[in-house]
Tab-separated table of C-alpha atoms and ligand atoms in Angstrom:
chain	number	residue	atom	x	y	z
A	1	UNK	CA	1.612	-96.113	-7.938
A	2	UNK	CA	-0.732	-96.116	-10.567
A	3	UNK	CA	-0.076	-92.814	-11.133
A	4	UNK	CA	3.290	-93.433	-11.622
A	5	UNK	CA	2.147	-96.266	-14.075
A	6	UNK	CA	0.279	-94.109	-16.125
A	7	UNK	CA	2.560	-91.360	-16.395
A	8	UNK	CA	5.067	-94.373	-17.857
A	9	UNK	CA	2.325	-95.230	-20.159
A	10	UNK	CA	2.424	-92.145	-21.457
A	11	UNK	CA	5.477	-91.159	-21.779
A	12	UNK	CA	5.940	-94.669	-23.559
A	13	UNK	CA	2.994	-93.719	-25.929
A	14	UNK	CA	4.519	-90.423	-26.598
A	15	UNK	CA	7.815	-91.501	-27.883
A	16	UNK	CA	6.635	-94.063	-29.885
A	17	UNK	CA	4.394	-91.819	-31.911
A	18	UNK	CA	7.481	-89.747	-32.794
A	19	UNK	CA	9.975	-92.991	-33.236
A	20	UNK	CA	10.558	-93.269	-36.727
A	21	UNK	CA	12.676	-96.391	-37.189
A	22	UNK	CA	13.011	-99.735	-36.085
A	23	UNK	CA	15.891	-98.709	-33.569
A	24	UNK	CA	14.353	-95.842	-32.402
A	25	UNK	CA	11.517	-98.313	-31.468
A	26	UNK	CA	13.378	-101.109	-30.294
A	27	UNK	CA	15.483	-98.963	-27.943
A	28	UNK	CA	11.779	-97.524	-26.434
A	29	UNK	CA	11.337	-101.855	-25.964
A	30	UNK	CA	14.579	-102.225	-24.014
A	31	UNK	CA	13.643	-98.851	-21.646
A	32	UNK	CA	9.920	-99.866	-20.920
A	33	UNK	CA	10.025	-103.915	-20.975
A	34	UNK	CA	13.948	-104.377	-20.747
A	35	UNK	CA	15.598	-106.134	-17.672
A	36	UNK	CA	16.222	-103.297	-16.580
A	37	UNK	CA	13.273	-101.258	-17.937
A	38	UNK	CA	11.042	-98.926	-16.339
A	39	UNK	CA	8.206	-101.007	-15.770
A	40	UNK	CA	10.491	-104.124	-14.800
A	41	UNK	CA	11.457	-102.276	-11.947
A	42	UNK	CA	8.518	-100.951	-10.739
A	43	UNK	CA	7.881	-104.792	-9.852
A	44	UNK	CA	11.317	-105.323	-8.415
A	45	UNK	CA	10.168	-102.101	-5.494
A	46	UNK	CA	7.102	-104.651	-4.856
A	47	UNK	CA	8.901	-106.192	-2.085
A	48	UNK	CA	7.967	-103.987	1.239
A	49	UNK	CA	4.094	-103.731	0.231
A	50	UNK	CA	1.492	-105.604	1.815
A	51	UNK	CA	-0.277	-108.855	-0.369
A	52	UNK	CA	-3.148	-106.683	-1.557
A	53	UNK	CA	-1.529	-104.134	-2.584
A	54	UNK	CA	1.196	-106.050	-4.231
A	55	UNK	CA	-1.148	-107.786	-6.102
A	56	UNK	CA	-3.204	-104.837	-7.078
A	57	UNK	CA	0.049	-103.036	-8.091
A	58	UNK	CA	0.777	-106.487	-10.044
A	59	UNK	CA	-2.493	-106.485	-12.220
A	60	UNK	CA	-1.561	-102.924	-13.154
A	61	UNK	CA	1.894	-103.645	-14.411
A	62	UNK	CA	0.568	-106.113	-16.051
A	63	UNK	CA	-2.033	-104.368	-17.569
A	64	UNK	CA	0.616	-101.658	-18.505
A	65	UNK	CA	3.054	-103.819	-19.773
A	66	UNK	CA	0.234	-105.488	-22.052
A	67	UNK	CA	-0.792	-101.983	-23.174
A	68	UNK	CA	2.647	-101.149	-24.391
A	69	UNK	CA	3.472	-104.330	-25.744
A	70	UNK	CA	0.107	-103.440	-28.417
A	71	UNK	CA	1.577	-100.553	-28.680
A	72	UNK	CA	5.315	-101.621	-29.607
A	73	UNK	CA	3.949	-104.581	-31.879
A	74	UNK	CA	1.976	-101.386	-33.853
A	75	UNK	CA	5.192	-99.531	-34.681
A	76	UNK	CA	7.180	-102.142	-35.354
A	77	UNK	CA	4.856	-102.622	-38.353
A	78	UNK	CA	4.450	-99.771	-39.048
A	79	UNK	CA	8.335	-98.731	-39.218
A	80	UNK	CA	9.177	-102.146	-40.529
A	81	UNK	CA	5.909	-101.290	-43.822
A	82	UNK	CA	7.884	-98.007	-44.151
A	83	UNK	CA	11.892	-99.470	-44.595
A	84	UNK	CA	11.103	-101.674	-46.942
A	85	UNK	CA	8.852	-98.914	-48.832
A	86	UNK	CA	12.884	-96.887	-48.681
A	87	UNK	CA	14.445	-99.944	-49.859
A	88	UNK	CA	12.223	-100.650	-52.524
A	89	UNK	CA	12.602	-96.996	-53.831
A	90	UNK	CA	15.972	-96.980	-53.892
A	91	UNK	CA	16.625	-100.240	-55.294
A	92	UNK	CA	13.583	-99.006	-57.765
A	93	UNK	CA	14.940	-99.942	-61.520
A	94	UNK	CA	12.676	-98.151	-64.270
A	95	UNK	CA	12.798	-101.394	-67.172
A	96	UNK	CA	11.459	-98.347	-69.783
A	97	UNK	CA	14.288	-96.225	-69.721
A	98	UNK	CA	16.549	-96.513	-72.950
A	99	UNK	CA	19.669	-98.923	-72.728
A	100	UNK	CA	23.176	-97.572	-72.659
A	101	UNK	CA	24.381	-97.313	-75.665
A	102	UNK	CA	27.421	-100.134	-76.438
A	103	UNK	CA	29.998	-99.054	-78.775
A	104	UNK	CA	31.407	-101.607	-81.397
A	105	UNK	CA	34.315	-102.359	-81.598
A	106	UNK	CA	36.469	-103.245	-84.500
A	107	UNK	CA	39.741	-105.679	-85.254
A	108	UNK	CA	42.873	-104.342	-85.194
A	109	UNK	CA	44.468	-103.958	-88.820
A	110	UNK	CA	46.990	-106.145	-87.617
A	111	UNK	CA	44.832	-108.793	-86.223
A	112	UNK	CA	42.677	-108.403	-89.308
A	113	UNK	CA	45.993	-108.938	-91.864
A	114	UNK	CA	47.169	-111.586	-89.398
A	115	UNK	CA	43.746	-113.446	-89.306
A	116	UNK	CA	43.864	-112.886	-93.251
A	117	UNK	CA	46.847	-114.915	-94.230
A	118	UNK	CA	46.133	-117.640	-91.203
A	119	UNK	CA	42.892	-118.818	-92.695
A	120	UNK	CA	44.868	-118.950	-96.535
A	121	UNK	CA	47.365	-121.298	-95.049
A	122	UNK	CA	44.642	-123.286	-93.312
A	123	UNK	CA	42.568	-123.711	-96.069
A	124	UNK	CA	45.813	-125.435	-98.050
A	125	UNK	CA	46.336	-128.008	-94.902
A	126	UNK	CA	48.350	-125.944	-92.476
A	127	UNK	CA	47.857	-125.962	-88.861
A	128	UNK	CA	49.296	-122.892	-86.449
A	129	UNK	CA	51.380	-123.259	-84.116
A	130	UNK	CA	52.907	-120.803	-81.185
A	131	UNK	CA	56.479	-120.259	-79.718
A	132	UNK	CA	57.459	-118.179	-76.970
A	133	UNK	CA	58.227	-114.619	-77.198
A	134	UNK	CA	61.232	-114.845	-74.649
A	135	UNK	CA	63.585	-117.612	-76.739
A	136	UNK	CA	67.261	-119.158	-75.989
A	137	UNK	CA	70.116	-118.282	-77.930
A	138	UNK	CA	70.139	-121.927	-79.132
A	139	UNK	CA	66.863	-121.809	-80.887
A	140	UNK	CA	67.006	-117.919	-82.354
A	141	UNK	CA	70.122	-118.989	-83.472
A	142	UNK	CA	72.612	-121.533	-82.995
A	143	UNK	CA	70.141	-124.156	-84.104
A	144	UNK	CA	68.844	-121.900	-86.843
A	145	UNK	CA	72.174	-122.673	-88.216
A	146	UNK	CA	73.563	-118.612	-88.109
A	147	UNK	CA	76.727	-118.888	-87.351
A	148	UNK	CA	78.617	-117.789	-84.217
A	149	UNK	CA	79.845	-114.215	-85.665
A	150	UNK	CA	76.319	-114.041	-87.505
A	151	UNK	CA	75.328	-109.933	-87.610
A	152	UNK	CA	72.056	-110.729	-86.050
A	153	UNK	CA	73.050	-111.368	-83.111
A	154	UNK	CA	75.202	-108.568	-82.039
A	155	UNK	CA	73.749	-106.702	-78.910
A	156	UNK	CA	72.712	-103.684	-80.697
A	157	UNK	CA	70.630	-105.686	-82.461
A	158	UNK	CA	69.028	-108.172	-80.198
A	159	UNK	CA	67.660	-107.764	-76.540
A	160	UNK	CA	69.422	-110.429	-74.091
A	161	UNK	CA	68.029	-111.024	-71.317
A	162	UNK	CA	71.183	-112.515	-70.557
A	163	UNK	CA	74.046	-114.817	-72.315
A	164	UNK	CA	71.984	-117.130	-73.214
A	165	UNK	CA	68.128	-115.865	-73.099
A	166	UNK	CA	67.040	-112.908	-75.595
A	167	UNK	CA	63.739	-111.796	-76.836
A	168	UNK	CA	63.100	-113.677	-80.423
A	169	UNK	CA	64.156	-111.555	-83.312
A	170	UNK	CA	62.323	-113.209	-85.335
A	171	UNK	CA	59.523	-116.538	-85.519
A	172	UNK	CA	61.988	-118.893	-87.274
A	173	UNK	CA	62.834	-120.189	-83.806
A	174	UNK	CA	59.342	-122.187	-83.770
A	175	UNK	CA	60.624	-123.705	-86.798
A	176	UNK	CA	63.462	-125.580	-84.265
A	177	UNK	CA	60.622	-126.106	-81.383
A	178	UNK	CA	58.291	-128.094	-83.917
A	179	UNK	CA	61.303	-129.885	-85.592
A	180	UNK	CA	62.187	-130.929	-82.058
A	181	UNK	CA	58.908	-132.637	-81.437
A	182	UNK	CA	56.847	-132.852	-84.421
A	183	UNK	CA	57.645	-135.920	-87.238
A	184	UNK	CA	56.827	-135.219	-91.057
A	185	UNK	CA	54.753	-134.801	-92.531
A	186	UNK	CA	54.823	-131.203	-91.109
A	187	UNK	CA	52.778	-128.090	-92.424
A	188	UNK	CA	52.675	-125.260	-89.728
A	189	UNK	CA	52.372	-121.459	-89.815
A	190	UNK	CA	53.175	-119.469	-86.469
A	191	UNK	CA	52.001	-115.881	-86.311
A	192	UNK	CA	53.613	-114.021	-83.260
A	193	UNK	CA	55.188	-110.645	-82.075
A	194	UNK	CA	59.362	-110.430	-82.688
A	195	UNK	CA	61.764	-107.884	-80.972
A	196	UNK	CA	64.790	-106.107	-82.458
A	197	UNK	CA	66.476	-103.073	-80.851
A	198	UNK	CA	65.262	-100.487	-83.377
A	199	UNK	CA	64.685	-96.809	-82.410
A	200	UNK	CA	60.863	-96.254	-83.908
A	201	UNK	CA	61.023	-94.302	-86.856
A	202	UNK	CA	57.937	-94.922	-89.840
A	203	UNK	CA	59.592	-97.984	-90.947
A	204	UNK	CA	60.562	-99.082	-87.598
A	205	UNK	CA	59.485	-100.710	-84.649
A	206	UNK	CA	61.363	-102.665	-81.548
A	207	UNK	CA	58.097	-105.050	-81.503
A	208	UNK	CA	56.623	-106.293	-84.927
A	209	UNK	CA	54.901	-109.144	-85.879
A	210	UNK	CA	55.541	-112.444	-88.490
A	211	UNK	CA	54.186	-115.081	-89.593
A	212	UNK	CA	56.913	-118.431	-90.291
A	213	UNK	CA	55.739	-121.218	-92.311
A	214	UNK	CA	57.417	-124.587	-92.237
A	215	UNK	CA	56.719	-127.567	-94.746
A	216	UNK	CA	58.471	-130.694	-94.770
A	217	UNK	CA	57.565	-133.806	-96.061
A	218	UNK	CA	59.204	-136.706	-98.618
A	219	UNK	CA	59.764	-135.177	-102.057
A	220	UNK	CA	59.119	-131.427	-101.440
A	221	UNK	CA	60.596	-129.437	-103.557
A	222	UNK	CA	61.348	-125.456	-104.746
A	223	UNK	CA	58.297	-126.190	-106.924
A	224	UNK	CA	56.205	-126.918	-104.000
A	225	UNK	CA	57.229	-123.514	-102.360
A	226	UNK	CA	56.768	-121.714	-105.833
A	227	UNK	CA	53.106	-123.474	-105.815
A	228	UNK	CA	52.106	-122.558	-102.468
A	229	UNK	CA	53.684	-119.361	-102.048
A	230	UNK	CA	52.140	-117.906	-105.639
A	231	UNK	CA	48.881	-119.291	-104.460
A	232	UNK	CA	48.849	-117.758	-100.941
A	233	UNK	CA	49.793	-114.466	-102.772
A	234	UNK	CA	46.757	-114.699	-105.186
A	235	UNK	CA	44.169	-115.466	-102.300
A	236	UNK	CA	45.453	-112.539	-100.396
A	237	UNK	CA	46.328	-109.705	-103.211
A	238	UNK	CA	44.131	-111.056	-106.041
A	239	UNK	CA	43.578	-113.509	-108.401
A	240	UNK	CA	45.703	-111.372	-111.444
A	241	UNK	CA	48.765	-111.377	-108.986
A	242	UNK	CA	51.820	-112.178	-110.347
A	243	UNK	CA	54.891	-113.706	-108.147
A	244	UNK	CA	58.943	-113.220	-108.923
A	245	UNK	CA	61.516	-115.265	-106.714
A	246	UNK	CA	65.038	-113.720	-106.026
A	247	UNK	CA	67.853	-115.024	-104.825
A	248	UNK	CA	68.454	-114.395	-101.306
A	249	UNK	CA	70.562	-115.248	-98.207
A	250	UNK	CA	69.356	-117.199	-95.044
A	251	UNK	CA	71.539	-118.633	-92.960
A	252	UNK	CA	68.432	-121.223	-92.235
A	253	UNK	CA	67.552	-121.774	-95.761
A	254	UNK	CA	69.863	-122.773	-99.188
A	255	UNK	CA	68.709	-121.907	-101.440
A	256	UNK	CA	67.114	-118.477	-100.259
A	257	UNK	CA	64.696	-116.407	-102.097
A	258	UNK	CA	62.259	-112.965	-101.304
A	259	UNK	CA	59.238	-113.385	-102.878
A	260	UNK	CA	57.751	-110.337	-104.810
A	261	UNK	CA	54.336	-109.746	-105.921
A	262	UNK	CA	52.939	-107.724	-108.889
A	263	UNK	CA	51.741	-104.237	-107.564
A	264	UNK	CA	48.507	-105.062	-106.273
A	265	UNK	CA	47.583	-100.955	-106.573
A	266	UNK	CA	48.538	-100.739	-110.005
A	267	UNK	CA	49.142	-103.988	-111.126
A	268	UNK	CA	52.602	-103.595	-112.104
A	269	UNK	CA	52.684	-100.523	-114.195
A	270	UNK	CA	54.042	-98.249	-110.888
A	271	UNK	CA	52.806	-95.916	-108.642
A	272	UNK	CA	53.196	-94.411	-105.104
A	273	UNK	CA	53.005	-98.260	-103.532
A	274	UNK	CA	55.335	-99.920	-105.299
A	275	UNK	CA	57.299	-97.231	-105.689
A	276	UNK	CA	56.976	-97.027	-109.222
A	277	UNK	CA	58.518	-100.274	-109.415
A	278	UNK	CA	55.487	-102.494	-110.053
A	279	UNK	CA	56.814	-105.059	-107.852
A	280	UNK	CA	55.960	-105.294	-104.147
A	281	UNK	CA	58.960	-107.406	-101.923
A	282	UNK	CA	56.390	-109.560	-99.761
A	283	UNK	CA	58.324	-112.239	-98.090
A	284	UNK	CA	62.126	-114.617	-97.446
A	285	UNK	CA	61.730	-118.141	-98.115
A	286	UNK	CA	64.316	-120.970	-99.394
A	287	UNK	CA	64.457	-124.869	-98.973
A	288	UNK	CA	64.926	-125.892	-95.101
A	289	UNK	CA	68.920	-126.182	-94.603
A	290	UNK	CA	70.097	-129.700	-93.705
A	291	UNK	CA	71.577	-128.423	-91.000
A	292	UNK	CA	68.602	-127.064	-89.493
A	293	UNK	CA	66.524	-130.708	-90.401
A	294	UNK	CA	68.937	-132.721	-88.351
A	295	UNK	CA	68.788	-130.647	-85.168
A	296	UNK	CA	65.254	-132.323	-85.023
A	297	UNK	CA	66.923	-135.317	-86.187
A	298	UNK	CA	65.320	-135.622	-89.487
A	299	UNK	CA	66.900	-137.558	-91.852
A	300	UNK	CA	67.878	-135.508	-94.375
A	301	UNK	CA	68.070	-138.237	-97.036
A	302	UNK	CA	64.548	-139.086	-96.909
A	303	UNK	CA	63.043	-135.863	-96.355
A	304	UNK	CA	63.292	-132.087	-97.232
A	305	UNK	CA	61.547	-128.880	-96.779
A	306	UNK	CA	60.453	-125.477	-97.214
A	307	UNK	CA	59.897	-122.437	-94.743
A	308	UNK	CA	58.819	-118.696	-95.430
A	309	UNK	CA	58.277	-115.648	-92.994
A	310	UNK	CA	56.561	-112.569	-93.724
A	311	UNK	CA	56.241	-109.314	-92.241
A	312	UNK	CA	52.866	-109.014	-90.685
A	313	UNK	CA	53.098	-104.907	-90.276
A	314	UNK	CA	54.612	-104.525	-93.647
A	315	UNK	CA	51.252	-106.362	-95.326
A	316	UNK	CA	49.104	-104.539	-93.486
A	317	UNK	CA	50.726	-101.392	-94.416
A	318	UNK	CA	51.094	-102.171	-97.883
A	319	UNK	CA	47.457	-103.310	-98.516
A	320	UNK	CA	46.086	-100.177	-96.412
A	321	UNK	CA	48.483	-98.419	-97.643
A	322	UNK	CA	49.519	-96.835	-93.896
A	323	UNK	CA	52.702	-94.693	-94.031
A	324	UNK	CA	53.640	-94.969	-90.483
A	325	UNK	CA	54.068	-98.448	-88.108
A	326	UNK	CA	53.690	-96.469	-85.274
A	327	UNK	CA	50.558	-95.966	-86.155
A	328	UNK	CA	49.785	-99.906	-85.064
A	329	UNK	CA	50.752	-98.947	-81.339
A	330	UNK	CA	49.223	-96.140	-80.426
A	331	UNK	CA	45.710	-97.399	-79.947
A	332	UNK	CA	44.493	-94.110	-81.388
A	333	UNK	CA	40.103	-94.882	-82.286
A	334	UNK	CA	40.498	-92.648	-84.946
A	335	UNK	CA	42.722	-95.096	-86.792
A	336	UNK	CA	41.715	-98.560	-85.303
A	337	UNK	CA	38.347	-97.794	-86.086
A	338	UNK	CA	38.932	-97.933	-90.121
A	339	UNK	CA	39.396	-101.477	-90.103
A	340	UNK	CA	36.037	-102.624	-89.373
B	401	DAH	N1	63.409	-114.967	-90.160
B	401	DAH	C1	63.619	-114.112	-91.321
B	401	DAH	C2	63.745	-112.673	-90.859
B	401	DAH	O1	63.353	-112.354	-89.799
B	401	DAH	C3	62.498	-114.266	-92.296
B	401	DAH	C4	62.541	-115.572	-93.004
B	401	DAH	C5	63.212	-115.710	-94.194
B	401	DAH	C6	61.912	-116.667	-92.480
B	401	DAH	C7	63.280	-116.923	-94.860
B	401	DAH	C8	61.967	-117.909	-93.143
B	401	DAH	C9	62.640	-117.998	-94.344
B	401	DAH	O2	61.373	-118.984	-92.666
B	401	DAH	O3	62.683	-119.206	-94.992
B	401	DAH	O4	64.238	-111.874	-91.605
C-alpha cells in the first residue's frame, strides 16, 4: 500500500511541476483529493483490512493527502503570481507614448453664413424660431395667402407627400405657425432647410436653406423694414454698403420688394460678382398681407408688419464667391476645410 501511495505522490508531484495554469492545476486537485480522486479511494478499499493495518494505511493517506495539499497550495500561487503577471502585460498602457493626433474640424460655410446673419438679427431684438421641414398645404400655402392656382404649388415644383402634406418650399410657413400662437409684439428669424423639385445644376439644388424674418408690432411701417433691412446688410457686407428696394410680387406680402446691396467686391463699380452690375439681389421682403395677419387672428387695424427671407446658399456663395451649390453637399475636406 504504501507503495502504491508513494507512487501517487509522485506522479501527483510530477504533473504539477509541468502544470502551467490554474486549470491545469485545479484539474490535478479534483484527480488526487476529488470525491472521486485517487487518494479518496484508496480509503474507500480500507474496508476488508484488519484495525492495524487500516489505521496504519489511514496515517499514510493522510500524510499523503497533507503532502499534496502543500504541494497544490504552492502552484496555485505560483500559477495564480504568473496570470496576473499576463494580464498586467497585456493590459500594460505606456502613459509616454505620443497622443493621437485629433484633427480640427471646421464650420460648414453654410453654418458659418447661417450663424452670421442669426447673431445680426439677435443683436437688433430678434429671437429664432424653428418650423418643421415636412409642412401642410395649409401653412406653405393656403394660409400664406397664394392662391389656389398659385405656380408654386404645381407638382413639378413641390414634393407632396400627399394631398395635403408636402415638404416646405420655402420658411414663410413658420411665419403662419408663430402667428398662430405668438401675440405682438413679434420679432423672429427662422433659419431652416426648404425643398423644391429642382434637378441640381450650379445654381440649383432640391434642398437649400433660408432664413424668414417676421416683425409685427403697432405702428410698423416700410420705414421700419428699410431701417432694419439696410442695417442687417451693413453688419454683414460692410459698413459702406449701400441698399436699393424694388418692387416685387409676394403673394404673402403687399407691398413686395427684393432688396439689393451695393457690390460688396467692388463696391458698385462691377465686376465678375455682381456681374458687372454693381448691385447684388440679396433678399424678398414687403409689409405682412392682411390676409396673412388675420389667419393668426391679428387685428389688422391695430397692428401691421414686416417679413423678409433670404437665400442662405446664395450669401454664402456670393460672399465666398463659390460658383457651384453643389459644392455645399458633397462633404468634400478639401472645400469644407476653407471655412475655418
Ligand atoms: N418665401 C419667399 C421665397 O421662397 C421668400 C420671401 C419673400 C420671404 C418675401 C418673405 C418675404 O418673408 O416677405 O421665394
Amino acid at each position: 500500500m504504501q507503495e502504491k501511495l508513494n507512487e501517487i505522490l509522485n506522479r501527483a508531484k510530477e504533473s504539477l511541476e509541468k502544470a502551467t495554469s490554474i486549470q491545469e492545476t485545479e484539474d490535478i486537485r479534483i484527480q488526487m483529493l476529488g470525491k472521486k480522486g485517487e487518494l479518496t479511494s484508496i480509503l474507500k478499499s480500507m474496508k476488508d483490512l484488519s484495525p492495524e493495518e487500516k489505521k496504519a494505511l489511514g496515517m499514510g493517506v493522510n500524510k499523503a493527502k497533507a503532502e499534496v495539499e502543500e504541494m497544490l497550495q504552492k502552484k496555485f500561487e505560483e500559477v495564480k503570481t504568473k496570470a496576473r503577471a499576463v494580464k498586467l502585460q497585456a493590459e500594460k498602457i505606456d502613459v509616454t507614448e505620443p497622443g493621437k493626433e485629433v484633427e480640427l474640424g471646421s464650420k460648414h460655410p453654410l453654418t458659418v453664413t447661417i450663424e452670421e446673419i442669426t447673431k445680426v438679427f439677435k443683436n437688433m431684438g430678434f429671437s429664432v424660431v424653428e418650423g418643421p421641414e415636412i409642412e401642410t398645404v395649409f401653412h406653405n400655402f393656403d394660409a400664406l395667402n397664394a392662391g389656389p392656382n398659385h405656380p408654386a404649388r404645381d407638382m413639378t415644383d413641390t414634393f407632396y407627400v400627399n394631398e395635403d402634406i408636402l415638404l416646405r418650399t420655402q420658411t414663410s410657413p413658420v411665419q403662419v405657425r408663430t402667428l398662430l400662437k405668438e401675440e405682438p409684439p413679434i420679432r423672429v428669424i427662422s433659419p431652416g432647410r426648404v425643398f423644391r423639385c429642382d434637378t441640381p445644376d450650379a445654381t440649383h439644388s432640391p434642398v437649400f436653406h433660408q432664413i424668414e424674418g417676421l416683425v409685427v408690432d403697432e405702428g410698423i411701417t416700410m420705414a421700419d423694414l428699410k431701417g432694419v433691412l439696410d442695417s442687417f446688410a451693413k453688419q454683414l457686407f460692410g459698413e459702406n454698403t449701400r441698399t436699393k428696394f424694388r418692387p416685387h410680387h409676394f403673394p404673402f406680402t403687399e407691398p413686395s420688394a427684393e432688396m439689393d446691396v451695393s457690390c460688396f467686391k467692388c463696391g458698385g463699380k462691377g465686376c465678375r460678382v455682381c456681374k458687372g452690375s454693381g448691385w447684388i439681389e440679396i433678399l424678398g421682403c414687403g409689409m405682412v398681407h392682411p390676409n396673412v395677419l388675420k389667419v393668426g387672428d391679428i387685428d389688422t387695424e391695430k397692428y401691421t408688419g414686416f417679413a423678409f427671407g433670404l437665400g442662405a446658399e446664395r450669401v454664402a456663395m456670393l460672399k465666398y464667391e463659390i460658383d457651384d451649390i453643389r459644392l455645399n453637399y458633397e462633404n468634400d475636406m478639401r472645400y469644407i476645410k476653407q471655412f475655418k
